Coordinates of C-alpha atoms and ligand atoms in Angstrom, one line a residue:
X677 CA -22.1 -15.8 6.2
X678 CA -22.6 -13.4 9.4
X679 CA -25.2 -10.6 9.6
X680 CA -26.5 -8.9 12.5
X681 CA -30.4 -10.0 11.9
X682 CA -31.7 -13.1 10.4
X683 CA -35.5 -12.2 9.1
X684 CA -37.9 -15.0 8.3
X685 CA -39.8 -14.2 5.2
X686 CA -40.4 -11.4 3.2
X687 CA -43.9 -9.5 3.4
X688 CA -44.9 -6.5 5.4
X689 CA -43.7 -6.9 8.4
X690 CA -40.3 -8.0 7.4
X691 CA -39.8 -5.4 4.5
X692 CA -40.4 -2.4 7.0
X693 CA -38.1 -4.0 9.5
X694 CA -35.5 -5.0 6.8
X695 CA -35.6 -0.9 5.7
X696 CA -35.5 0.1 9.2
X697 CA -32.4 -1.7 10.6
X698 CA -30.6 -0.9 7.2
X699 CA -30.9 2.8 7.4
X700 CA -31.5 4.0 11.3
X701 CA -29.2 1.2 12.5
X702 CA -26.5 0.6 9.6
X703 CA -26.9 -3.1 10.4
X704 CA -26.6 -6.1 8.2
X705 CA -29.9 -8.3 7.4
X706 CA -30.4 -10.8 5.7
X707 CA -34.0 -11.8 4.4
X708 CA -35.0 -15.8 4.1
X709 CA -38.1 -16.2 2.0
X710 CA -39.2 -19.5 0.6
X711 CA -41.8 -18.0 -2.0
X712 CA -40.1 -17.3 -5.4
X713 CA -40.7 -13.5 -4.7
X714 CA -40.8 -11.0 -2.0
X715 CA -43.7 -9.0 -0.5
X716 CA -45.8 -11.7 0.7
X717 CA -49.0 -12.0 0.3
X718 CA -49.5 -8.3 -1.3
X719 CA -47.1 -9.3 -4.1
X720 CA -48.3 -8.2 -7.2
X721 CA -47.1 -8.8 -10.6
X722 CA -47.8 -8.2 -14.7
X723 CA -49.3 -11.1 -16.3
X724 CA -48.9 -11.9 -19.8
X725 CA -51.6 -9.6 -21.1
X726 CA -50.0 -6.5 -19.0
X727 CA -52.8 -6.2 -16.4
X728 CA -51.1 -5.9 -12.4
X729 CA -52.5 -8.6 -10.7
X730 CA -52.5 -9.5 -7.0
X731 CA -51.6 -13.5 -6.8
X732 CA -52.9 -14.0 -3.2
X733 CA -56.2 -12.0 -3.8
X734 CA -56.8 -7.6 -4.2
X735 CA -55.0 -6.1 -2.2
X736 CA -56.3 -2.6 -1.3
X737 CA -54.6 0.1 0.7
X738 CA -56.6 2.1 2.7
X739 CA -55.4 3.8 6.3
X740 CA -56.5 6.4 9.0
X741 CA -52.9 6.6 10.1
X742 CA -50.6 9.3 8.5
X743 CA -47.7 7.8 10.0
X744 CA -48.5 4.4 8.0
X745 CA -49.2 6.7 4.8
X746 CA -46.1 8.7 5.1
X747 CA -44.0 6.4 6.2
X748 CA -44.4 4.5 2.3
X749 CA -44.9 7.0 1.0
X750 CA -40.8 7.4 0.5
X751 CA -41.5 4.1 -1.8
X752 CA -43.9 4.5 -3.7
X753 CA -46.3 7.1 -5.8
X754 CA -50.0 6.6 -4.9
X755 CA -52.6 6.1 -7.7
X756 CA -56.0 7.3 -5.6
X757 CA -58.7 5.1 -5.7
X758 CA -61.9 4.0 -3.6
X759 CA -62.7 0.5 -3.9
X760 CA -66.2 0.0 -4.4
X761 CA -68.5 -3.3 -3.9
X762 CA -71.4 -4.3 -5.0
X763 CA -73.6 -7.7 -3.3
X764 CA -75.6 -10.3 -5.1
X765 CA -79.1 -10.4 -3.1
X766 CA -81.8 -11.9 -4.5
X767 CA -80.6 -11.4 -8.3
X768 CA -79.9 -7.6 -7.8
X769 CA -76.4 -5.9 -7.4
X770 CA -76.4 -4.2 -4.0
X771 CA -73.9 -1.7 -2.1
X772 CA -71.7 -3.5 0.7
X773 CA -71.3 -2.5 3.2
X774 CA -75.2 -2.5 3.1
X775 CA -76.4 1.0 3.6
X776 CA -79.2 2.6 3.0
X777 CA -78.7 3.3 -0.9
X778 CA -78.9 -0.9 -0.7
X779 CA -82.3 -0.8 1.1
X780 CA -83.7 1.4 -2.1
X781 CA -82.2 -1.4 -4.2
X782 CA -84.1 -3.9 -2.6
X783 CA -87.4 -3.0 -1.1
X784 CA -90.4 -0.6 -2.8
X785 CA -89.5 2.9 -2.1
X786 CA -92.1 3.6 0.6
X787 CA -91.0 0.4 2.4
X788 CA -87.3 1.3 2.1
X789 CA -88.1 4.9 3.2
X790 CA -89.9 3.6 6.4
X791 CA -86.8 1.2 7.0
X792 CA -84.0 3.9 6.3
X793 CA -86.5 6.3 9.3
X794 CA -86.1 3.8 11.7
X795 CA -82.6 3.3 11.0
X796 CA -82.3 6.9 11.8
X797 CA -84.2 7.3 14.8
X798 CA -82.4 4.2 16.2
X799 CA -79.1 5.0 15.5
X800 CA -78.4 8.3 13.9
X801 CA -76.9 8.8 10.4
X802 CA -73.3 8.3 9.8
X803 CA -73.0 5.8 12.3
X804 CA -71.6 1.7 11.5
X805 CA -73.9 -0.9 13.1
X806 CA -72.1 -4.3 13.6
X807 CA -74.8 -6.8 12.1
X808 CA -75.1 -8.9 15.4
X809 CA -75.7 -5.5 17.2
X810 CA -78.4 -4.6 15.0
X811 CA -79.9 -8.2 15.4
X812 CA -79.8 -8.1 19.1
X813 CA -81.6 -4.1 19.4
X814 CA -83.9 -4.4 16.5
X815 CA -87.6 -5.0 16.8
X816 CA -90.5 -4.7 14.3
X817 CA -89.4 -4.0 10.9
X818 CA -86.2 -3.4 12.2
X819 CA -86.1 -6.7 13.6
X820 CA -87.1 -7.8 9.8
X821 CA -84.2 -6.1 8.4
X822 CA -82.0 -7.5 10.8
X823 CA -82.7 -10.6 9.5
X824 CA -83.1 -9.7 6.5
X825 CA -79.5 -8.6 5.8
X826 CA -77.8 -11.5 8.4
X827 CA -79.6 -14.2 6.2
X828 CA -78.7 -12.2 2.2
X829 CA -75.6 -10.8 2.9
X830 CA -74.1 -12.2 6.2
X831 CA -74.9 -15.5 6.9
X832 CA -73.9 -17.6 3.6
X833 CA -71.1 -16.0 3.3
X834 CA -69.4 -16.4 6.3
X835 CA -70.1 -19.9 6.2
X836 CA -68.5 -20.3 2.9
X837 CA -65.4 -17.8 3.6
X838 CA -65.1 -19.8 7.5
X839 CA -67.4 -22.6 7.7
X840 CA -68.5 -21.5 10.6
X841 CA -71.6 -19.4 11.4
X842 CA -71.1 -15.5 12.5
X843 CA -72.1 -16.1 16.1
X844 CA -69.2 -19.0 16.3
X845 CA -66.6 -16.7 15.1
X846 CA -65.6 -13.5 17.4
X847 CA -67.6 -10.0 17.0
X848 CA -64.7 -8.5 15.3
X849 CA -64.9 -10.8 11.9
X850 CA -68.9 -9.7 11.0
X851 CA -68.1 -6.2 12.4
X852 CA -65.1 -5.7 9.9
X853 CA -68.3 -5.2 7.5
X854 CA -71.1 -3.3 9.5
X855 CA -74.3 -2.2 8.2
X856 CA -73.5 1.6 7.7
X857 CA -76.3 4.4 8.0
X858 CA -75.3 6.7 5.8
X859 CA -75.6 7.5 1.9
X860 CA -71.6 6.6 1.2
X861 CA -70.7 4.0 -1.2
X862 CA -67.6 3.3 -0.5
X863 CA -66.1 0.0 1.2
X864 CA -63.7 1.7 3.3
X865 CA -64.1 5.5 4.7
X866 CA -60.8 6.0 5.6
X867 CA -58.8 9.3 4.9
X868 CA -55.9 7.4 3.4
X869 CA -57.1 5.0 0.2
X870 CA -55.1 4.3 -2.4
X871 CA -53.1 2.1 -4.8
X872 CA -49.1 2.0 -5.0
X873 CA -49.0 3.3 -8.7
X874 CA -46.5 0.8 -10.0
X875 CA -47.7 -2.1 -8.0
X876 CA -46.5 -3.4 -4.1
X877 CA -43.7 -5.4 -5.9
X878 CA -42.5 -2.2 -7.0
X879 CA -42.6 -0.5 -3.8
X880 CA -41.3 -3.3 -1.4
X881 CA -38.2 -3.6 -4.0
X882 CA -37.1 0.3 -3.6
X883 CA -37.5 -1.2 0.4
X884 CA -35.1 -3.9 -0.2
X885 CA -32.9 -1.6 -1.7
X886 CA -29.9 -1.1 0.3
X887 CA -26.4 -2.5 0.3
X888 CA -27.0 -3.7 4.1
X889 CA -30.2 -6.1 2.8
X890 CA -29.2 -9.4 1.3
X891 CA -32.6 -11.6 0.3
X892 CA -32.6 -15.5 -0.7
X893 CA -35.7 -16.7 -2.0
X894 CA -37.0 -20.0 -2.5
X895 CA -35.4 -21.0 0.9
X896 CA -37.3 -22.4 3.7
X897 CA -35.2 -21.1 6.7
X898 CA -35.2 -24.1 8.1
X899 CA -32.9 -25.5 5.1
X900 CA -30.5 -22.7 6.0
X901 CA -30.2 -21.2 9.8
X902 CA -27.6 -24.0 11.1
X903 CA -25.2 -22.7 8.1
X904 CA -25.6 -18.6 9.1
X905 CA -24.5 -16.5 11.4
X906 CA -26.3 -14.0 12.8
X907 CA -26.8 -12.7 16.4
X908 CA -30.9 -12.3 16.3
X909 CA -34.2 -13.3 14.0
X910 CA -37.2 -11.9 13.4
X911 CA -39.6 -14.2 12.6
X912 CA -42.5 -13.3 10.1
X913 CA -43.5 -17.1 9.8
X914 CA -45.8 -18.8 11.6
X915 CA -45.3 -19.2 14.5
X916 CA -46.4 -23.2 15.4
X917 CA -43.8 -23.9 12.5
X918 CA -41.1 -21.8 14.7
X919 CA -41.5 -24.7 17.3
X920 CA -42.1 -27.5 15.2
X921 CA -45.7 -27.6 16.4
X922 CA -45.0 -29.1 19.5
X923 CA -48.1 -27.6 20.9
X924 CA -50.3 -29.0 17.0
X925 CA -50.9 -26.8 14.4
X926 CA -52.8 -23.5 14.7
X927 CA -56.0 -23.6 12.1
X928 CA -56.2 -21.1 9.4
X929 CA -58.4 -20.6 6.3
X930 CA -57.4 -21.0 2.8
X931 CA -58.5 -19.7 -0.6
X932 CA -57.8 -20.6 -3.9
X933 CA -57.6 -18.4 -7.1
X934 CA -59.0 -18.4 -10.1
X935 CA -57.5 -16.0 -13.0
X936 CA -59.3 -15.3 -15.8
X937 CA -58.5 -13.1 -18.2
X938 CA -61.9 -12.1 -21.1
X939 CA -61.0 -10.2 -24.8
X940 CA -63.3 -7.3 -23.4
X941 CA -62.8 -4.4 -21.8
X942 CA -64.5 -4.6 -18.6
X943 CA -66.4 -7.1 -17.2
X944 CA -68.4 -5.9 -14.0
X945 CA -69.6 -1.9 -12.7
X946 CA -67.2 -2.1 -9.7
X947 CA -64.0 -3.5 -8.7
X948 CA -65.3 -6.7 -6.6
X949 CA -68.8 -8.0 -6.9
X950 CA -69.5 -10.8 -3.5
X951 CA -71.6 -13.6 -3.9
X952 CA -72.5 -14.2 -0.4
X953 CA -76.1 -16.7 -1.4
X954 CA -75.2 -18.0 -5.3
X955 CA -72.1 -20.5 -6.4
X956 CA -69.1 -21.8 -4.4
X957 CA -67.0 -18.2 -4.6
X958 CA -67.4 -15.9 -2.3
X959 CA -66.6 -12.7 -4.9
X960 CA -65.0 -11.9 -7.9
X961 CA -62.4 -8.8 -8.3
X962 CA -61.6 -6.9 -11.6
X963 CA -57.9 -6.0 -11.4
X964 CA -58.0 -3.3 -13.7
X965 CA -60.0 -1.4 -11.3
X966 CA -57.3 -1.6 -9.2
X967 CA -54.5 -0.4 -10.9
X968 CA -56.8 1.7 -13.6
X969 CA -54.7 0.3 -16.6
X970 CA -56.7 1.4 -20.1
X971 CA -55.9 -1.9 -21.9
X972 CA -58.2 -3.9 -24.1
X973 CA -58.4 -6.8 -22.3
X974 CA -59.3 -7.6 -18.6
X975 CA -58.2 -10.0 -15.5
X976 CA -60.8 -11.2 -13.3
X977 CA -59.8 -13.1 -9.7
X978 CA -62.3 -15.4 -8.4
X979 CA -62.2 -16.8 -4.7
X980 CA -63.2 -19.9 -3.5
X981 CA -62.6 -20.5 0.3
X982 CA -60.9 -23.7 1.4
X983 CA -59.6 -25.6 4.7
X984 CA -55.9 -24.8 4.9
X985 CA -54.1 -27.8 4.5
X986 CA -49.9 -27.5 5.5
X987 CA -47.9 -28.5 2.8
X988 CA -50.9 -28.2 0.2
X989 CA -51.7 -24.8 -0.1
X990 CA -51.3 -21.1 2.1
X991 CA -52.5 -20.2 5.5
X992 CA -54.4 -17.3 5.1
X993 CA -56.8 -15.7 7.7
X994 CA -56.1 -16.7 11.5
X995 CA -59.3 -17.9 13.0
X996 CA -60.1 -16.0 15.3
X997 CA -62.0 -18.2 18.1
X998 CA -61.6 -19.0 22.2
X999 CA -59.6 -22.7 21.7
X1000 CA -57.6 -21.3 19.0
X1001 CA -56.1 -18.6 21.3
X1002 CA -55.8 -20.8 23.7
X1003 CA -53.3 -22.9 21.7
X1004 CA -51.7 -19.7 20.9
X1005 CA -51.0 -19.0 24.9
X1006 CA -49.1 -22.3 24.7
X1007 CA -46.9 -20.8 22.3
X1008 CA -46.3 -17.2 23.5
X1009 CA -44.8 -18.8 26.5
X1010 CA -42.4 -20.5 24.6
X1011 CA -41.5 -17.2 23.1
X1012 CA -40.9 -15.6 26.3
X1013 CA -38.6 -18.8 26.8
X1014 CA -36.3 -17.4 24.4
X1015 CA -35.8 -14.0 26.2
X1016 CA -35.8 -11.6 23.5
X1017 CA -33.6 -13.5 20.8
X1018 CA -36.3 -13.8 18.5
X1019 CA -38.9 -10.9 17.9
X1020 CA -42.0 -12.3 16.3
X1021 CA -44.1 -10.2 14.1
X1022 CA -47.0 -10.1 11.6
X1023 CA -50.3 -12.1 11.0
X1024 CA -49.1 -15.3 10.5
X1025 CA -46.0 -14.8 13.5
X1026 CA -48.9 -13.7 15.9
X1027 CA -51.3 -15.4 14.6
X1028 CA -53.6 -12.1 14.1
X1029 CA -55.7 -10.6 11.2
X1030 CA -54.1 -7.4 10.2
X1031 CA -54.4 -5.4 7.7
X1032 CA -51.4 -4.2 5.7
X1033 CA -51.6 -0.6 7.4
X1034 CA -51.8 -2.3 10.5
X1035 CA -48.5 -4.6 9.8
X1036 CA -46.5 -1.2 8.7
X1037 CA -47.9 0.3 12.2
X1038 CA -46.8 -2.9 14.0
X1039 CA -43.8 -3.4 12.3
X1040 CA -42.6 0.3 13.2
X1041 CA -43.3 0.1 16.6
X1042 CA -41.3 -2.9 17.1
X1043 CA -38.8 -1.4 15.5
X1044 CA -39.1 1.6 17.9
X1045 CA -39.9 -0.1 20.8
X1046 CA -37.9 -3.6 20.7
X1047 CA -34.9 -2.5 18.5
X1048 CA -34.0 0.7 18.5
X1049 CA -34.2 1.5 22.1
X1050 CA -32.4 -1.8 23.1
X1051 CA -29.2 -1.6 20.9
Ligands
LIG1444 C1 -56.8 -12.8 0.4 C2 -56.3 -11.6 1.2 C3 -56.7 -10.3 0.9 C4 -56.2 -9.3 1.6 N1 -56.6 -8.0 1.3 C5 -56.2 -6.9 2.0 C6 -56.7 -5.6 1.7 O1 -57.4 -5.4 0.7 N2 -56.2 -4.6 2.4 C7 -55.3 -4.8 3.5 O2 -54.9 -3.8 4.1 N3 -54.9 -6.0 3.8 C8 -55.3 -7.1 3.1 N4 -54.8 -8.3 3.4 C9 -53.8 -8.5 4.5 C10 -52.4 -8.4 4.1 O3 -52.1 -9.5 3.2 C11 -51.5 -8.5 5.3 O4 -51.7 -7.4 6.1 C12 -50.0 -8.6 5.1 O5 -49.7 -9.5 4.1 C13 -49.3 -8.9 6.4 O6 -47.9 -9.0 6.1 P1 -47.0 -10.0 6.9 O7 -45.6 -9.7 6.6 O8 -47.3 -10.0 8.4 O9 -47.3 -11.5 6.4 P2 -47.1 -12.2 5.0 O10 -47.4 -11.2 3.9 O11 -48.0 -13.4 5.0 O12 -45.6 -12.5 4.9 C14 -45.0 -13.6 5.6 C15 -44.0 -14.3 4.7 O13 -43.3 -15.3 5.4 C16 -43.0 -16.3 4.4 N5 -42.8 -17.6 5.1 C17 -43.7 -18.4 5.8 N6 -43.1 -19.5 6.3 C18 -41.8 -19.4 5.9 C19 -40.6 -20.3 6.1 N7 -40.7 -21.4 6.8 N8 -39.4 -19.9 5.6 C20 -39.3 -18.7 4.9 N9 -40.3 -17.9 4.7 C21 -41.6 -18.2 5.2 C22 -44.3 -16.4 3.6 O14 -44.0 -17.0 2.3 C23 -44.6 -14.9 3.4 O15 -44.0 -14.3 2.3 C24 -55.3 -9.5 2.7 C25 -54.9 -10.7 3.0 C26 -55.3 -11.8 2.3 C27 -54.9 -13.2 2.6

């Protein structure tokens, strides 16, 4: 077999490539995945009781970039939807991100309205306060807060999701959740939030769809490259596999789901509840929410963090710490050792945390950038 690209694995990054060579350039790819389905870990799928369910955990869209939103847009119809999340503290459901609705969940009114002034006078309304920030500036009842919120919502958490504590992990992780001054509920505020209307499957098949794109699941590349032809790769993988982890493996974090499916009609007020203080999960997410299905029954997803363990079960979150890049500097040389002939993109090919409006933004620029200027 010959094609012009060989593309390891078929998620994001590789789906948006895959589309762009086959229609800009005319070019022949051909997509190596060795899951039993495409779209990586956003695939989504109908389970026996007709509820769309995300295999590798809810996956919600959300975006500030138009480019992102239009550019799948040509594969899918959007079902709009703001994901909401509530937070276990001390036996009550709060709002996360904490915000000041959360501190009238928790404290007497008077005390909450004395905490939500200071807030203000600090910081202003409307604006997101990383929680190590607000540790670090607070003092008084602030300072209280601070501590307050780092200890409830924060702190247990992080070490079940990382086992590491928020200090040990960089700025970015905490601050993807910051304590937000303002009255809004929502998890994300971003201009762009919805769900694909038939599901991500759906969407990354119309993709895939094109006489230039071949795919071959259930393959491990590494089964097949010496048998194909092909004059470049892109490499979605990770990227300590690409070279045989001559440098060791690069750490990640795991998670394993639990499905559950209850003979009701919903279970919980919002789509994900967290449990950041009580049992070994970290949260539990209602599919239906998600896709907004009326159906009698209901899916529920629970998520219990795990080592990663290759061979055993999925790298999923890079961990984002000094030594670990370090060990990825090893490897990014040997990429630049292989002057151009393999391009490699996406979280676990850059070893980088990024969201799935993110890889569609990376993705396309590569394409723009590294592929379509250079042919
Ligand atoms: C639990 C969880 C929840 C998330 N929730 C959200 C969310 O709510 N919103 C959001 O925007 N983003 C979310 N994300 C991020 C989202 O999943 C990523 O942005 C997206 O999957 C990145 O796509 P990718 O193509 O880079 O990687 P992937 O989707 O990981 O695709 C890589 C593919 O390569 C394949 N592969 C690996 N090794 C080989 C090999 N040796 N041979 C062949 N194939 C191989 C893999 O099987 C995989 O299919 C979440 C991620 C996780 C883990």
């Amino acid at each position: 077999m010959k094609v012009d690209w060989l593309i390891i694995g078929a998620g994001y990054s590789s789906c948006v490539l895959a589309e762009r060579i086959a229609t800009q350039l005319a070019q022949r790819v051909l997509i190596v995945e060795r899951r039993d389905h495409i779209g990586g870990n956003a695939y989504d799928f109908y389970n026996e009781h007709g509820i769309l369910v995300h295999k590798y955990g809810p996956h919600i869209f959300h975006t500030k970039s138009k480019k992102a939103w239009d550019y799948l847009s040509r594969f899918t119809e959007w079902r709009h939807y703001y994901h909401h999340v509530l937070g276990v503290v001390e036996g009550k459901k709060v709002p996360i991100p904490f915000n000041l609705n959360s501190l009238y969940a928790l404290f007497p009114p008077h005390y909450a309205q004395k905490l939500e002034n200071l807030l203000l006078e600090h910081f202003g309304f409307g604006v997101k306060v990383p929680i190590l920030k607000l540790r670090e500036s607070a003092s008084g009842d602030l300072e209280f807060l601070a501590n307050y919120i780092y200890e409830n919502v924060f702190l247990h958490y992080t070490i079940k999701q990382w086992e590491l504590k928020p200090e040990q992990l960089d700025r970015g992780v905490t601050g993807r959740v910051p304590v937000y001054i303002s009255r809004d509920n929502r998890y994300f505020q971003d201009r762009y939030q919805a769900m694909p209307k038939h599901g991500y499957t759906e969407m990354f098949r119309r993709m895939l769809n094109h006489p230039n794109i071949k795919v071959l699941l259930n393959t491990d590349y590494r089964e097949i490259i010496n048998d194909i032809k092909f004059n470049r790769i892109i490499c979605t993988a990770p990227i300590d596999t690409f070279f045989d982890y001559m440098y060791g493996e690069l750490p990640y974090r795991s998670l394993r789901f639990q499905f559950d499916t209850l003979d009701r009609e919903y279970y919980q007020e919002v789509g994900t509840v967290n449990y950041p203080n009580d049992y070994d999960i970290t949260r539990i997410t209602e599919q239906k929410y998600l896709s907004g299905q009326t159906l009698p029954k209901t899916t529920l997803v629970m998520e219990y963090p795990q080592a990663y363990v290759p061979g055993k079960n999925d790298p999923y979150y890079p961990i984002p710490r000094e030594e670990n890049r370090e060990l990825l500097a090893l490897y990014l040389k040997e990429v630049d050792n292989l002057n151009g002939t393999v391009i490699f993109v996406g979280r676990l090919a850059e070893y980088k945390y990024y969201d799935m409006d993110q890889a569609v933004i990376r993705a396309l620029g590569v394409f723009e950038k590294e592929i379509a200027n250079c042919i």
